[in-house]
Short mmCIF file of C-alpha atoms and ligand atoms in Angstrom, two decimals:
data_model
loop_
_atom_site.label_atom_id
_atom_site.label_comp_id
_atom_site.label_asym_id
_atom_site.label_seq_id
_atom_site.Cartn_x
_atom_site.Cartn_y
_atom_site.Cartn_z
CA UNK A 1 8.31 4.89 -22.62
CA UNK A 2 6.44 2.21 -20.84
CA UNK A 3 8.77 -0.68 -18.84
CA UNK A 4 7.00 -3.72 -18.76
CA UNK A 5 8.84 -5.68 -16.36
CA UNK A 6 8.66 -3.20 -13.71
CA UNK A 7 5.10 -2.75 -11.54
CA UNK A 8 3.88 -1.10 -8.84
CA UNK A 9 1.71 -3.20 -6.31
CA UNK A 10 -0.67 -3.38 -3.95
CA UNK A 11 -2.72 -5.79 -1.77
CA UNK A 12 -6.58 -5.49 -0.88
CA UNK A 13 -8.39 -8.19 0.51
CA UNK A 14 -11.90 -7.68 0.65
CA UNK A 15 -13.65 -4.90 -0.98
CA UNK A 16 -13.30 -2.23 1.56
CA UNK A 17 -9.76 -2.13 1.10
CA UNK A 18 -10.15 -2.25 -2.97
CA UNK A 19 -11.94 1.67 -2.53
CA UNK A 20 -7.78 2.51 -1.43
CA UNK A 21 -6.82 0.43 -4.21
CA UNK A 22 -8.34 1.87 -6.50
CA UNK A 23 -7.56 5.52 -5.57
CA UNK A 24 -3.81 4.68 -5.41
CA UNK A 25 -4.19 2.92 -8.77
CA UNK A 26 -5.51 6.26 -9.98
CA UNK A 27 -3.48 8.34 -8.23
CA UNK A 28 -0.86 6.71 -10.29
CA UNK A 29 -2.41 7.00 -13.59
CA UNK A 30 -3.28 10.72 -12.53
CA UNK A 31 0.67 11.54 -12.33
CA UNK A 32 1.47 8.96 -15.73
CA UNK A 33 3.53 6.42 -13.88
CA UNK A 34 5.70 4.32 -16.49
CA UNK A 35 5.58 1.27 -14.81
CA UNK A 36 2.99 -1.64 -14.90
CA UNK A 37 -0.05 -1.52 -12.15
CA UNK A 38 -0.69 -4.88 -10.23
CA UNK A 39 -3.07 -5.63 -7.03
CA UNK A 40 -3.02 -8.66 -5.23
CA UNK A 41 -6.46 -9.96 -4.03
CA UNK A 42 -7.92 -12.78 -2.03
CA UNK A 43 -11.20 -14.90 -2.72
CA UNK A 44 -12.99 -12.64 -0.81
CA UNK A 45 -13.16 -9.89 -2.89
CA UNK A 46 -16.50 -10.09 -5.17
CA UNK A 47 -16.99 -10.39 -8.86
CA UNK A 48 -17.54 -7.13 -9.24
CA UNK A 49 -14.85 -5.18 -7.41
CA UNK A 50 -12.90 -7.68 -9.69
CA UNK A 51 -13.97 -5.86 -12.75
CA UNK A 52 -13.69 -1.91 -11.32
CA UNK A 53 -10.18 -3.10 -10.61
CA UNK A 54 -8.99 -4.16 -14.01
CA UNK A 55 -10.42 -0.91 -15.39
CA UNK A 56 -7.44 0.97 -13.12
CA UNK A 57 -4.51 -2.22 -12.95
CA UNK A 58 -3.12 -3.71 -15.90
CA UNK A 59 -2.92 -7.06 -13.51
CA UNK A 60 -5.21 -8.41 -10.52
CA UNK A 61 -4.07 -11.50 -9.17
CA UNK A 62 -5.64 -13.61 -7.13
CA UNK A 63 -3.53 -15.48 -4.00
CA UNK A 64 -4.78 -17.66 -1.50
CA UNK A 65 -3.59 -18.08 1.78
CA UNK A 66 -5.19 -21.66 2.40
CA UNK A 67 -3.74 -22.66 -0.80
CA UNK A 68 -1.67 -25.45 0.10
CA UNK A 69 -0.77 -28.22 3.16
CA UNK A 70 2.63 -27.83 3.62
CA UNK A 71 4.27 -27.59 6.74
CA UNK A 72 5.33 -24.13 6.73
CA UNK A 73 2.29 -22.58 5.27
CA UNK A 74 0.89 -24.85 8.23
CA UNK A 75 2.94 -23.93 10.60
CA UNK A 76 1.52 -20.11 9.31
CA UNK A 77 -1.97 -21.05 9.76
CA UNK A 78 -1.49 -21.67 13.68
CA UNK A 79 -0.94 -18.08 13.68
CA UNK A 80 -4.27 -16.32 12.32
CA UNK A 81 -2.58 -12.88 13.35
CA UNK A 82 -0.55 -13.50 10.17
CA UNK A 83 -2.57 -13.86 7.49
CA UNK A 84 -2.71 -10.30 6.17
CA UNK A 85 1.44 -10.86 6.76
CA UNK A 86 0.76 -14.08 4.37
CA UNK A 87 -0.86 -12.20 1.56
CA UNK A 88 1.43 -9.44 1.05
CA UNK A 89 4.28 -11.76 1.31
CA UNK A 90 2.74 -13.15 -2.18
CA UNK A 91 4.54 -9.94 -3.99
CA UNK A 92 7.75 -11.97 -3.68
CA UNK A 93 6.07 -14.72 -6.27
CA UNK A 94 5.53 -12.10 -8.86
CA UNK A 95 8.48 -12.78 -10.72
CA UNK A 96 7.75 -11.98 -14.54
CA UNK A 97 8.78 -8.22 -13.03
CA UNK A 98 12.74 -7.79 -12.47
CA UNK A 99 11.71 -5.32 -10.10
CA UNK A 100 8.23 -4.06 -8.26
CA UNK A 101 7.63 -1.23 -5.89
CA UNK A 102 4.64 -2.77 -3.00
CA UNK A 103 2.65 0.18 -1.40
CA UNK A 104 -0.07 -0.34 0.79
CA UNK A 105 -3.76 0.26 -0.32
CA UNK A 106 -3.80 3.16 2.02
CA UNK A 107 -1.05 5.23 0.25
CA UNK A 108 -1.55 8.18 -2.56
CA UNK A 109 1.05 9.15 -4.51
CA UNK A 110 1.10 13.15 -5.03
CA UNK A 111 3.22 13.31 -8.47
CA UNK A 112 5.38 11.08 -10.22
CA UNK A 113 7.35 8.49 -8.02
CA UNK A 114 8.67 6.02 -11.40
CA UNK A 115 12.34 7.33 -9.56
CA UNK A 116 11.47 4.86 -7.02
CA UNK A 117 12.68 2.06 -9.36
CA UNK A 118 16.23 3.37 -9.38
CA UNK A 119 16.60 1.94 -6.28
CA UNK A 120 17.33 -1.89 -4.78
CA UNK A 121 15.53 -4.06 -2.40
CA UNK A 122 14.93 -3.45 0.51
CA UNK A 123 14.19 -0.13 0.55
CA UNK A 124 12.07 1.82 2.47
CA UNK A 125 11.05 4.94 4.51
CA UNK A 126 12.25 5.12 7.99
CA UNK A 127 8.42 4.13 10.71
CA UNK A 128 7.72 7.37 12.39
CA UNK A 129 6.82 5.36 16.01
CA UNK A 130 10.58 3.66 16.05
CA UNK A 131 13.15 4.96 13.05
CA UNK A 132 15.36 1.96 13.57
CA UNK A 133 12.11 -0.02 12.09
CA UNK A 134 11.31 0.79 8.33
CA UNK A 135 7.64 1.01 7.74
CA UNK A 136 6.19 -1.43 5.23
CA UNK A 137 3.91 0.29 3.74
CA UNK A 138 6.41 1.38 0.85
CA UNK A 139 9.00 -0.74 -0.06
CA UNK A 140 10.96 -1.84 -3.59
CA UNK A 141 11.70 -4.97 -4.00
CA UNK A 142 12.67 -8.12 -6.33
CA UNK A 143 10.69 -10.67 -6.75
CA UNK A 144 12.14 -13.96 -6.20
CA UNK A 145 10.70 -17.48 -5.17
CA UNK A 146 14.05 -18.31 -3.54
CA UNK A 147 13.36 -14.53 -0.98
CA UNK A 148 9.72 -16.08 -0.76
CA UNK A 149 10.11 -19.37 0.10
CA UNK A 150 12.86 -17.85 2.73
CA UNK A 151 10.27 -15.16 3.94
CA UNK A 152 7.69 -18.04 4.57
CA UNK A 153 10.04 -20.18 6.72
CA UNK A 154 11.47 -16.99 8.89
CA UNK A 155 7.49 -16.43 9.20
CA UNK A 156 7.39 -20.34 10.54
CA UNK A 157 10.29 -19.96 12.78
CA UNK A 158 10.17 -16.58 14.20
CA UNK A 159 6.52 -15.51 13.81
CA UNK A 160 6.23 -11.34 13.92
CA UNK A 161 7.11 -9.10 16.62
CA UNK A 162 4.24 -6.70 16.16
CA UNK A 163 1.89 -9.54 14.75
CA UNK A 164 2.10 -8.33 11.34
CA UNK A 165 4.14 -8.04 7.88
CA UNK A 166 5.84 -4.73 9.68
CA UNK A 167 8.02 -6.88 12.36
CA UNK A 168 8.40 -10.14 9.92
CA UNK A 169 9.92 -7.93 7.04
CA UNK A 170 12.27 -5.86 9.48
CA UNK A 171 13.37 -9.56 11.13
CA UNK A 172 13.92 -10.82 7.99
CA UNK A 173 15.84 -7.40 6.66
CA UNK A 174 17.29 -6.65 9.71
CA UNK A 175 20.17 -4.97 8.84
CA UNK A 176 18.33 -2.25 7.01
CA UNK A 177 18.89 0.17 9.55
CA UNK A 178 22.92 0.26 9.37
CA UNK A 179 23.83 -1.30 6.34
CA UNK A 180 23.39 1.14 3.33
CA UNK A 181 21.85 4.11 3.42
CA UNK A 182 21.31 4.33 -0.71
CA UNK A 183 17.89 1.72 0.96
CA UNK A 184 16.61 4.63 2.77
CA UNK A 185 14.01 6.32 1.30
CA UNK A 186 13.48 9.92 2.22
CA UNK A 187 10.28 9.98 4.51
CA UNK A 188 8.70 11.97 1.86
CA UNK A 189 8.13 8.67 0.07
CA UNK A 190 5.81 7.64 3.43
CA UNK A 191 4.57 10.26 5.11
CA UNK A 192 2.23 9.17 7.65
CA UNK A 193 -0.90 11.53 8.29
CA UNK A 194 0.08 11.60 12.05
CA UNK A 195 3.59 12.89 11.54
CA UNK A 196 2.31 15.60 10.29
CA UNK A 197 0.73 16.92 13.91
CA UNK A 198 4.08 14.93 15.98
CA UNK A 199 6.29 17.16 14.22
CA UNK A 200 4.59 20.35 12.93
CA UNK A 201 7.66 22.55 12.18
CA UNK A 202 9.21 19.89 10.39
CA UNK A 203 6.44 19.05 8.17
CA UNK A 204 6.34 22.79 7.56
CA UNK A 205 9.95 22.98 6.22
CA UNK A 206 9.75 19.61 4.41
CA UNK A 207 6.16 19.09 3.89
CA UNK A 208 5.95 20.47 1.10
CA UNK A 209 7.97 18.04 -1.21
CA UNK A 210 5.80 15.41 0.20
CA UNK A 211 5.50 12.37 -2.42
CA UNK A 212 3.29 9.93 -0.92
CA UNK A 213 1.18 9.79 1.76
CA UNK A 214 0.25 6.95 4.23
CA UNK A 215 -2.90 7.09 5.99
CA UNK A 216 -1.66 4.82 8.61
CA UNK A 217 -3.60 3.49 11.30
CA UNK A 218 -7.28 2.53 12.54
CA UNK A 219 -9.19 5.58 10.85
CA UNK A 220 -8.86 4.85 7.06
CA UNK A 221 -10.14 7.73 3.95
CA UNK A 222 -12.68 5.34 3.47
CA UNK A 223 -14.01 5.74 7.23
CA UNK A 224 -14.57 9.27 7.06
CA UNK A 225 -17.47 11.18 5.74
CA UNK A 226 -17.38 13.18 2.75
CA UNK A 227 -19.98 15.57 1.54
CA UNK A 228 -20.04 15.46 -2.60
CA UNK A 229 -22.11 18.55 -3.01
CA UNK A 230 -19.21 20.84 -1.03
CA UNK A 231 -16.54 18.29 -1.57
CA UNK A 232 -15.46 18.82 2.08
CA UNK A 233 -14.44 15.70 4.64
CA UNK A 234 -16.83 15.95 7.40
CA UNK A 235 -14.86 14.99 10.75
CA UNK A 236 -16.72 14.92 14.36
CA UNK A 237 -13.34 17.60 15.91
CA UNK A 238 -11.82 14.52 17.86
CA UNK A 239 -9.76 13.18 14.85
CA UNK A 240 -6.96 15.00 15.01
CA UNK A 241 -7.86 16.90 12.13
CA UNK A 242 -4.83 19.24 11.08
CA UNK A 243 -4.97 21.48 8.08
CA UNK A 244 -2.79 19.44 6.13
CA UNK A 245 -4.15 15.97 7.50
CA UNK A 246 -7.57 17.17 6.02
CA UNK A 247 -6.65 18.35 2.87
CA UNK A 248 -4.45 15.01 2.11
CA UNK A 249 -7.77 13.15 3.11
CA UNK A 250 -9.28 15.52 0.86
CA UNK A 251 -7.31 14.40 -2.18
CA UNK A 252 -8.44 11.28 -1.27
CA UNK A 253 -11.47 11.54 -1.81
CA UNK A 254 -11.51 14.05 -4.31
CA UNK A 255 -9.83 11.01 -6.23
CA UNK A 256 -11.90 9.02 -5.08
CA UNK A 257 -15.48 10.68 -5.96
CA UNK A 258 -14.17 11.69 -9.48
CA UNK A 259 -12.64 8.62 -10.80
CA UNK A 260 -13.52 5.91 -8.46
CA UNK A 261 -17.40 6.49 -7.52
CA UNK A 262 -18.54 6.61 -11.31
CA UNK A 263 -16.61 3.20 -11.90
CA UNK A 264 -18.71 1.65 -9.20
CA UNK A 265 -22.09 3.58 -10.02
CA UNK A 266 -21.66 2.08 -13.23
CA UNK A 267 -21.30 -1.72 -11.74
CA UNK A 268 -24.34 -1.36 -9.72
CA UNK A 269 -26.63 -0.43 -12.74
CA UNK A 270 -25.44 -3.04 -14.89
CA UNK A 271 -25.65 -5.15 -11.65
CA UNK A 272 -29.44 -4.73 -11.50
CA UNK A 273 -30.27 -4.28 -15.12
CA UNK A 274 -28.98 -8.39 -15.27
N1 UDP B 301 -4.74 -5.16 4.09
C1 UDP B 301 -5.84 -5.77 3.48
N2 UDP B 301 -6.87 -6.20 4.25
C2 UDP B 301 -6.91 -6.06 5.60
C3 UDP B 301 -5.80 -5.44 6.22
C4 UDP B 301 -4.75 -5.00 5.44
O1 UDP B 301 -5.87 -5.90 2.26
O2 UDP B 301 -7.89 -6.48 6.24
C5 UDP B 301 -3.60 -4.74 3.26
C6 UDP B 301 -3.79 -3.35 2.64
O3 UDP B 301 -3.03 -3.25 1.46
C7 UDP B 301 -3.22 -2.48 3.73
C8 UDP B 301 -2.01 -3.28 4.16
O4 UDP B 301 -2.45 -4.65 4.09
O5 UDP B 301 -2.91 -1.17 3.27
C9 UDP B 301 -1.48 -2.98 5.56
O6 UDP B 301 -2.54 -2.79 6.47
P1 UDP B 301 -2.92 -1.33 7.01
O7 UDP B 301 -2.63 -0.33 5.95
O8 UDP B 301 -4.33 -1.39 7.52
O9 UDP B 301 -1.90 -1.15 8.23
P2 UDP B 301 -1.27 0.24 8.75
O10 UDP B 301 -0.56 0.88 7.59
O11 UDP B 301 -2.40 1.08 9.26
O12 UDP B 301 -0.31 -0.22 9.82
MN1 MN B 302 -1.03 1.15 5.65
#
């Protein structure tokens, strides 16, 4: 049963961040999600990336942050630090879906999340650096042009504590924390790579059941290197490399390498046959 008015999304805005894109766009075909596929992108991704990416969404959707002159968006513009905050704030406008889960391009989904739907906005996973924060890299929510258009004036008035859509959409949802706990998601639904080496005996018990994983933080999948002839990830010893943190990058790119790679192996060719 497919639900059309239901999507997941993401957001990539240049074509580095389309490679975790595309292997959360797969990793939810991989596990037959129910729901609609949908990436936000910006001008600067290229033609081509374009193309790989409707192969895996059913909807790419260009936003643009210079779009228009009025005074809030202005008022926005003062503040370069927010632009990525900007862009994924455009999920609120996608309002032919009732309801939308937004995950970050640096997420992987391990099996079937469609349960996510059953619950309201906002919810989201608990941020392992301050639990009273949720994280924003995995949220449900409704699009609406009335939360936008709200969302872009708090941005105006208030700017972000931490600079980015993280402190904007915790402002904005501030009572997240206290209010209902039916808008918690089990951290299983976000696990963050590094929680898994701040809290080894818990991720030992729990780990296990683990949903979705966030590789949060400077050092993306996509930064590592990974050897296609052993199909290990090569890491120098100083990142942190845990068992478990390695074989979740592993999935990555075994995702990656099998489903991704040939996609854009096949753009290049027809690239330079043209
Ligand atoms: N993002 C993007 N381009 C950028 C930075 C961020 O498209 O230059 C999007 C992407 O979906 C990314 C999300 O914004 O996953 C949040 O940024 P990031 O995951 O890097 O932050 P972290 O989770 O490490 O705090
Ligand atoms: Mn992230």
């Amino acid at each position: 049963m497919s639900v059309t008015d239901q999507a997941f999304v993401t957001l990539a805005t240049d074509d580095v961040y389309c490679r975790g894109a595309l292997v959360l766009g797969q990793s939810l075909r991989n596990h037959t999600t129910s729901r609609k596929l949908a990436v936000l992108i910006t001008p600067g991704v290229s033609s081509g990336m374009r193309s790989v990416l409707r192969s895996v969404f059913d909807e790419v959707i260009e936003v643009d942050a210079l779009d228009s002159a009025d005074s809030v968006r202005l008022a926005l513009l003062q503040r370069p630090e927010l632009g990525v905050t900007f862009t994924k704030l455009h999920c609120w406008t996608l309002t032919h879906y009732s309801k939308c889960v937004f995950m970050d391009a640096d997420t992987l989904v391990l099996c079937n999340v469609d349960e996510l739907f059953d619950r309201e906005e906002f919810s989201a996973a608990p941020d392992s650096g301050w639990p009273d924060c949720f994280n924003s890299g995995v949220f449900v929510f409704r699009p609406s042009l009335k939360t936008y258009n709200l969302l872009l004036q708090f941005a105006a008035e208030h700017g972000s504590f931490d600079g980015g859509d993280q402190g904007l959409l915790n402002s904005f949802f501030s009572n997240w924390a206290t209010a209902d706990i039916g808008k918690h998601l089990p951290f299983i639904y976000n696990l963050s790579s590094s929680a898994v080496y701040t809290y080894v005996p818990a991720f030992n018990h729990f780990g296990r059941d683990a949903k979705v994983v966030h590789f949060l933080g400077a050092t993306k999948p996509w930064n590592y290197k990974y050897n296609l002839q052993t199909k290990r990830v090569m890491h120098d010893g100083t990142t942190s490399g845990s068992f478990h943190q390695l074989s979740f990058l592993a999935l990555w790119w075994n995702i990656y390498s099998a489903s991704i790679l040939p996609l854009l192996e096949n753009l290049q060719k027809t690239e330079r046959s043209e």
